[in-house]
Short mmCIF file of C-alpha atoms and ligand atoms in Angstrom, two decimals:
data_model
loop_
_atom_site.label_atom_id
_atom_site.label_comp_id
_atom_site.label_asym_id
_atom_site.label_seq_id
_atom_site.Cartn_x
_atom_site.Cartn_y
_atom_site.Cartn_z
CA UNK A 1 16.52 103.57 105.36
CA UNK A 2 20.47 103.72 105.67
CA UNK A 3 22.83 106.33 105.49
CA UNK A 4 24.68 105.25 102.28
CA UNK A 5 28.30 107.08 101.52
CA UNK A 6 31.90 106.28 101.11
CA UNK A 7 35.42 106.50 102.40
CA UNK A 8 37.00 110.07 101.40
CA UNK A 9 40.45 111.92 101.80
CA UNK A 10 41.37 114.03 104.94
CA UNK A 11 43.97 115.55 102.69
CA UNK A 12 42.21 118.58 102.87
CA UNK A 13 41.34 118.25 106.64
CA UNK A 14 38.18 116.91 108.52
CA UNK A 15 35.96 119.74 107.45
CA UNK A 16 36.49 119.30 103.64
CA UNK A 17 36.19 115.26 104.03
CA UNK A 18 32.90 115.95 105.25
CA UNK A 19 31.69 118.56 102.85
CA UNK A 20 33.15 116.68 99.95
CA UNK A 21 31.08 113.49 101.03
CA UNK A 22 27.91 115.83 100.93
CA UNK A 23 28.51 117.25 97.68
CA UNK A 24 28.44 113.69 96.03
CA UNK A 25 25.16 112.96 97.45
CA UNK A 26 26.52 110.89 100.35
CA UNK A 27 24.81 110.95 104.28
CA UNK A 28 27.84 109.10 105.38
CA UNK A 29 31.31 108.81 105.52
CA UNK A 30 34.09 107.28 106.91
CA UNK A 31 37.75 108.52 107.02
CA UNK A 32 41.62 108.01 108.21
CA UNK A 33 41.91 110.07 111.07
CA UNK A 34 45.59 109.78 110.50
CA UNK A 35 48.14 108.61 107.86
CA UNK A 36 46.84 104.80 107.58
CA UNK A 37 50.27 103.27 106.90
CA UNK A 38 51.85 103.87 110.26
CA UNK A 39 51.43 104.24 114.22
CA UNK A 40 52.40 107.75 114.43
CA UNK A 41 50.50 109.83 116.88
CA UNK A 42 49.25 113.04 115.08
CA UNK A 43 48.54 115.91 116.75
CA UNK A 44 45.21 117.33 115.27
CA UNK A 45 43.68 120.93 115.00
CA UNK A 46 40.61 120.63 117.61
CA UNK A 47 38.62 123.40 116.10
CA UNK A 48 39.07 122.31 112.46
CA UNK A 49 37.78 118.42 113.83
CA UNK A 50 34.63 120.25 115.76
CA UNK A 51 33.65 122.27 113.03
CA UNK A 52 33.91 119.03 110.99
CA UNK A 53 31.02 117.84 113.77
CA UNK A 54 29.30 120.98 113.65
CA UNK A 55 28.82 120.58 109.53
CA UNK A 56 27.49 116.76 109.86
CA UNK A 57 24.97 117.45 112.51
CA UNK A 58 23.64 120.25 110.30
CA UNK A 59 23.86 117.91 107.17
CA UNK A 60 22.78 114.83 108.91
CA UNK A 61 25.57 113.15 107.75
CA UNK A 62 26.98 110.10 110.06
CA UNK A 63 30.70 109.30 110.25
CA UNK A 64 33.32 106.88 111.14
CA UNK A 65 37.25 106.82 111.60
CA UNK A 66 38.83 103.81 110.36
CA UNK A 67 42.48 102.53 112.11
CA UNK A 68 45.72 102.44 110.67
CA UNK A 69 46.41 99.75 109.01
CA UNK A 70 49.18 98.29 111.44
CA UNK A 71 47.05 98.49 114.50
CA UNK A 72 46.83 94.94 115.61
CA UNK A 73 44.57 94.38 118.74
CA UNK A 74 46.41 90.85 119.36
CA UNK A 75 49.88 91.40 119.67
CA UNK A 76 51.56 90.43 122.70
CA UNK A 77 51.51 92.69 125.87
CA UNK A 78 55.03 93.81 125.50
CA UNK A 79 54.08 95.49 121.98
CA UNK A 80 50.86 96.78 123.31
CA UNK A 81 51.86 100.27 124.42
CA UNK A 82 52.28 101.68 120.97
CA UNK A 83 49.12 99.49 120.12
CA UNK A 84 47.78 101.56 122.55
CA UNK A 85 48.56 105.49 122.21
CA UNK A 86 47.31 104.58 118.57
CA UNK A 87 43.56 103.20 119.81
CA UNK A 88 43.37 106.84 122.15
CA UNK A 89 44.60 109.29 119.53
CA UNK A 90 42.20 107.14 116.65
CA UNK A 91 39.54 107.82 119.26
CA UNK A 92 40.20 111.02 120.58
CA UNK A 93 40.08 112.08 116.82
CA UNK A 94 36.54 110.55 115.76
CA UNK A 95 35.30 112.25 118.61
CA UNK A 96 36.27 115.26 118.02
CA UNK A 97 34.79 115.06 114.42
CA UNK A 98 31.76 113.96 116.05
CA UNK A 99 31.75 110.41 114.36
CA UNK A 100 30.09 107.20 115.42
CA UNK A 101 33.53 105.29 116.38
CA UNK A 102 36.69 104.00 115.57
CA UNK A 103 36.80 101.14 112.94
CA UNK A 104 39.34 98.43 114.11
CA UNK A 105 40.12 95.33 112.83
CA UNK A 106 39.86 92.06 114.92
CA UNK A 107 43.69 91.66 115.00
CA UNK A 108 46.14 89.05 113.76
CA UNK A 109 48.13 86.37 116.10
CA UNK A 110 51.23 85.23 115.31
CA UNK A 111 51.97 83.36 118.08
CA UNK A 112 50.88 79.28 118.53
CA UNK A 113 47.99 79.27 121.24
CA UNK A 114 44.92 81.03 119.45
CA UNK A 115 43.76 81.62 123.03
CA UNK A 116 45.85 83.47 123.74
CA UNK A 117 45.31 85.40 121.14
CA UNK A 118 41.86 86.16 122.26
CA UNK A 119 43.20 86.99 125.76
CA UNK A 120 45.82 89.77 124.39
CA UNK A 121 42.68 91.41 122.52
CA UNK A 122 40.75 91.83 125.74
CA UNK A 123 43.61 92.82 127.41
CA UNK A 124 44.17 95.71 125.01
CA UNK A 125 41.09 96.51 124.44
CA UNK A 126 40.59 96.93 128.42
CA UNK A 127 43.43 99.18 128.84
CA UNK A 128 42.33 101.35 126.05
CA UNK A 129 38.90 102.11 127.28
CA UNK A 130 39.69 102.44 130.56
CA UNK A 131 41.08 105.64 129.52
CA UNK A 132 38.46 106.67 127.15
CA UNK A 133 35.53 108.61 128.31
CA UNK A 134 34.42 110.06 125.15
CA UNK A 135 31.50 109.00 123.26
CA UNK A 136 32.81 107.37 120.13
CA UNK A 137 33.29 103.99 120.42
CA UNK A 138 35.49 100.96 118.84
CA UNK A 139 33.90 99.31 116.05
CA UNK A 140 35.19 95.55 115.83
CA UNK A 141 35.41 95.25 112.27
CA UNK A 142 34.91 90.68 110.75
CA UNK A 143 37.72 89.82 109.23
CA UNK A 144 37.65 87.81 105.60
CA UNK A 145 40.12 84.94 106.93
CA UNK A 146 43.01 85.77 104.68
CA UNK A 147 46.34 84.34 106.90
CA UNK A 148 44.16 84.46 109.79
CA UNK A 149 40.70 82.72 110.73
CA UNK A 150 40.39 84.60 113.61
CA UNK A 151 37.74 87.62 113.56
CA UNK A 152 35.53 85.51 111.28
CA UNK A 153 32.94 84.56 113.14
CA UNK A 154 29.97 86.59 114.77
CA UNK A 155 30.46 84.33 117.91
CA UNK A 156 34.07 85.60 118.48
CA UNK A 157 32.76 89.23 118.16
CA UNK A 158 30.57 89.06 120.04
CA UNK A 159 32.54 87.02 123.01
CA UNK A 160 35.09 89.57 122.40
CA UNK A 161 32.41 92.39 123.27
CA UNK A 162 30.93 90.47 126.31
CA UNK A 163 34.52 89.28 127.83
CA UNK A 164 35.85 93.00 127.76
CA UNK A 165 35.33 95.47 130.91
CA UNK A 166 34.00 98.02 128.78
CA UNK A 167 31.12 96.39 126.70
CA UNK A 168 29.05 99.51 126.24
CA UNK A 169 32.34 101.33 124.82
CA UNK A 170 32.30 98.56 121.89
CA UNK A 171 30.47 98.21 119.26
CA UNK A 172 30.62 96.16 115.44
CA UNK A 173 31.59 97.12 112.03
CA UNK A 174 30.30 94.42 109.38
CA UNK A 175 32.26 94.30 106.19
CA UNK A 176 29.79 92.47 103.63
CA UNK A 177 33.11 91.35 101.55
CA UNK A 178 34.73 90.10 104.48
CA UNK A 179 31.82 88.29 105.78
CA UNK A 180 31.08 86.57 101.85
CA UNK A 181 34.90 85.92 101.44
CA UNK A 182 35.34 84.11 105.23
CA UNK A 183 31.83 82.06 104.16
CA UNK A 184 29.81 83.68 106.93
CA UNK A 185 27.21 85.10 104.31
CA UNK A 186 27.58 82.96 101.16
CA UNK A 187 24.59 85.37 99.24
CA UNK A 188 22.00 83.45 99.71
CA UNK A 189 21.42 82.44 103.47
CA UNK A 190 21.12 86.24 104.84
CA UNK A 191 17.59 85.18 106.68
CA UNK A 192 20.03 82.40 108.78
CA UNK A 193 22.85 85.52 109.04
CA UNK A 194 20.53 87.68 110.49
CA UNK A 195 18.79 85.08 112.86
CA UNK A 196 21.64 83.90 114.46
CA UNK A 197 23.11 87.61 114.91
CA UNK A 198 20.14 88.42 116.50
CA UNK A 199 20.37 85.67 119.03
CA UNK A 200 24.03 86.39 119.52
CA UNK A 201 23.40 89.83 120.18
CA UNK A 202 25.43 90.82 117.34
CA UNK A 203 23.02 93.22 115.70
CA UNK A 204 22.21 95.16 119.06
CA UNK A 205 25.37 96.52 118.98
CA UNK A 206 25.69 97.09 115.04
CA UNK A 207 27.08 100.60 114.74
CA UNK A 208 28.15 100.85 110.89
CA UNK A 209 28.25 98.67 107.31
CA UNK A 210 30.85 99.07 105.03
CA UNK A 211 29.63 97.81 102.00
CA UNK A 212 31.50 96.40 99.57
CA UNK A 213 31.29 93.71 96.53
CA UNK A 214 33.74 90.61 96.68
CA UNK A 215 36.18 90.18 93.64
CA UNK A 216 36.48 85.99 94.71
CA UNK A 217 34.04 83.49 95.56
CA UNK A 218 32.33 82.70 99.47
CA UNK A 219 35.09 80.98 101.29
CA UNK A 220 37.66 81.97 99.46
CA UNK A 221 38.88 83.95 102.44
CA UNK A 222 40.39 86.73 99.85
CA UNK A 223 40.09 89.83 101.32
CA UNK A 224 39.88 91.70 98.05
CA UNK A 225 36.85 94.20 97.10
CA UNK A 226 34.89 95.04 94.07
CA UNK A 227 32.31 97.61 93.23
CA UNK A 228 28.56 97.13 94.30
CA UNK A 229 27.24 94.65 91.58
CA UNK A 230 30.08 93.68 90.15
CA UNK A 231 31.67 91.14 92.40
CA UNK A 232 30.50 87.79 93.29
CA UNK A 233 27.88 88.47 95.22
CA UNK A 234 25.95 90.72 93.30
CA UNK A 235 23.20 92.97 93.29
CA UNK A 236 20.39 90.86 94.79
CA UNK A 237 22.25 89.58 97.51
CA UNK A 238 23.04 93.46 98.66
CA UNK A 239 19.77 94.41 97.95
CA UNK A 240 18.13 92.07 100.54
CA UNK A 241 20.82 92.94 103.23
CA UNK A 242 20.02 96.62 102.76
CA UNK A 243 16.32 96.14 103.33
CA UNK A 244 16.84 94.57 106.16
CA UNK A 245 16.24 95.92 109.22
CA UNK A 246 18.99 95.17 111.51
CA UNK A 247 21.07 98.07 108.92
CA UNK A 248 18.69 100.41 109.48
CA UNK A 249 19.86 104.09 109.89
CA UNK A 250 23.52 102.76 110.06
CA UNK A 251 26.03 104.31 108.26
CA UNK A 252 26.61 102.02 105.08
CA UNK A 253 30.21 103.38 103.57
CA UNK A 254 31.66 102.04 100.21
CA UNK A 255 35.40 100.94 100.43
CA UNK A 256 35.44 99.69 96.76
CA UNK A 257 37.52 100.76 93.93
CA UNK A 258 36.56 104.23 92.63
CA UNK A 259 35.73 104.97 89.16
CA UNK A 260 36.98 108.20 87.90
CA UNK A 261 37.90 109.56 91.88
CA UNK A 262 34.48 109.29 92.45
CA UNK A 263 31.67 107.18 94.62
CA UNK A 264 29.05 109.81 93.63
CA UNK A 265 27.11 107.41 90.94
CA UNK A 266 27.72 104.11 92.92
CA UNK A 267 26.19 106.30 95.70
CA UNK A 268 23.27 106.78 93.64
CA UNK A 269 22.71 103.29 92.18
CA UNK A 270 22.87 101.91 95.85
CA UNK A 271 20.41 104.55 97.07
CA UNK A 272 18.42 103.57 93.82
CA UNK A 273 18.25 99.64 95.19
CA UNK A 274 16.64 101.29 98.44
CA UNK A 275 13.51 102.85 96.61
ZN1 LIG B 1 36.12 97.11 105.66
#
């Protein structure tokens, strides 16, 4: 089994993101710890965050904080402060709600060397967690390849992971759009996905799904998401990846359009492809 659910508001706090995730039939969630659209630090009400934990070990309901949008792991080191302070309050936050980790994305370099690229990741990534001593950890979220091929690949991931001084502190994120868009799962070779993540070590440290439906084709490296059956990859496709067992008892949180302000019956249909 996985924890199917979807991405809800905080506009109502941490508590009420939660509770509105169980009313709709969810047992997971994930969440903007912060205004997504900037690198603003907020300052956060503790107790209103740990009674947010408090409700989801009662309910059995698994979270996950997902990064503002302009965190970029691969900027260059002079940049990397405010990169930073954003990483430790995104983390401080999950933890106090008791969630799983911090979704980031693999990062964007703008510069000309790739590797180096790579090297300002691990540098970042370094500094942040040798700070951190809570429990939640980074999730490196694949990337679909739009303006950027980097992130793509469960090799770099993984690399990423076993290059950083903090391994144990990182864990993955896989975005089924993002992995059918960069060409990494094309909807019909999951059995080869799933071998070679295994060898890589990929799905050892597999912390969360989100699951979402592709509007374009595999390798089309559109980052661009569509409800669960709906897209190009489809319902049988989805089906297989949720059976299978390197997803199971992970979070699996829908990111795709909702229909009326609601995941509660796409909740329901993919809890219905589990049975
Ligand atoms: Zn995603």
């Amino acid at each position: 089994m996985v924890n199917v659910g979807c991405h809800v508001s905080i506009q109502r706090g941490y508590l009420q993101a939660a509770k509105m995730a169980f009313q709709i039939g969810a047992s997971s969630f994930q969440y903007f710890p912060k205004n997504p659209r900037n690198l603003t630090i907020k300052s956060f009400n503790l107790h209103e965050a740990e009674a947010c934990a408090r409700f989801c070990e009662e309910k059995g309901l698994l979270s996950m904080g997902h990064a503002p949008y302009p965190l970029n792991l691969a900027v260059e080191e002079d940049l990397s402060d405010i990169m930073l302070q954003a990483i430790l309050n995104g983390l401080d936050i999950t933890d106090a709600c008791g969630s799983v980790g911090l979704v980031v994305h693999f990062g964007k370099y703008r510069g000309k060397d790739p590797l180096q690229g790579y090297k300002n990741i691990i540098y970042l990534l370094n500094k942040a967690l040798r700070q951190w001593h809570g429990k939640a950890c980074i999730l490196l979220e694949n990337q679909a390849g739009e303006g950027t091929r980097m992130g793509t690949t469960l090799e770099e991931l993984v690399k990423i992971r076993n290059l950083s001084d903090y391994p144990d502190k990182i864990g993955f994120c896989l975005d089924t759009c993002h992995a059918f868009a960069s060409g990494l799962w094309t909807g019909d070779n999951w059995n080869e996905v799933q071998q070679k993540g295994t060898e890589l070590g990929y799905f050892d440290h597999l912390k969360a799904v989100h699951l979402n439906d592709s509007m374009y084709a595999s390798g089309s490296r559109r980052d661009r998401h569509s409800c669960i059956g709906k897209g190009h990859i489809g319902e049988a496709p989805i089906k297989q990846l949720l059976r299978s067992s390197v997803v199971k008892g992970l979070p699996v949180v829908l990111e795709t359009p909702s229909q009326g302000g609601s995941h509660q019956s796409e909740i329901a249909y993919v809890q219905s492809l589990l049975d």
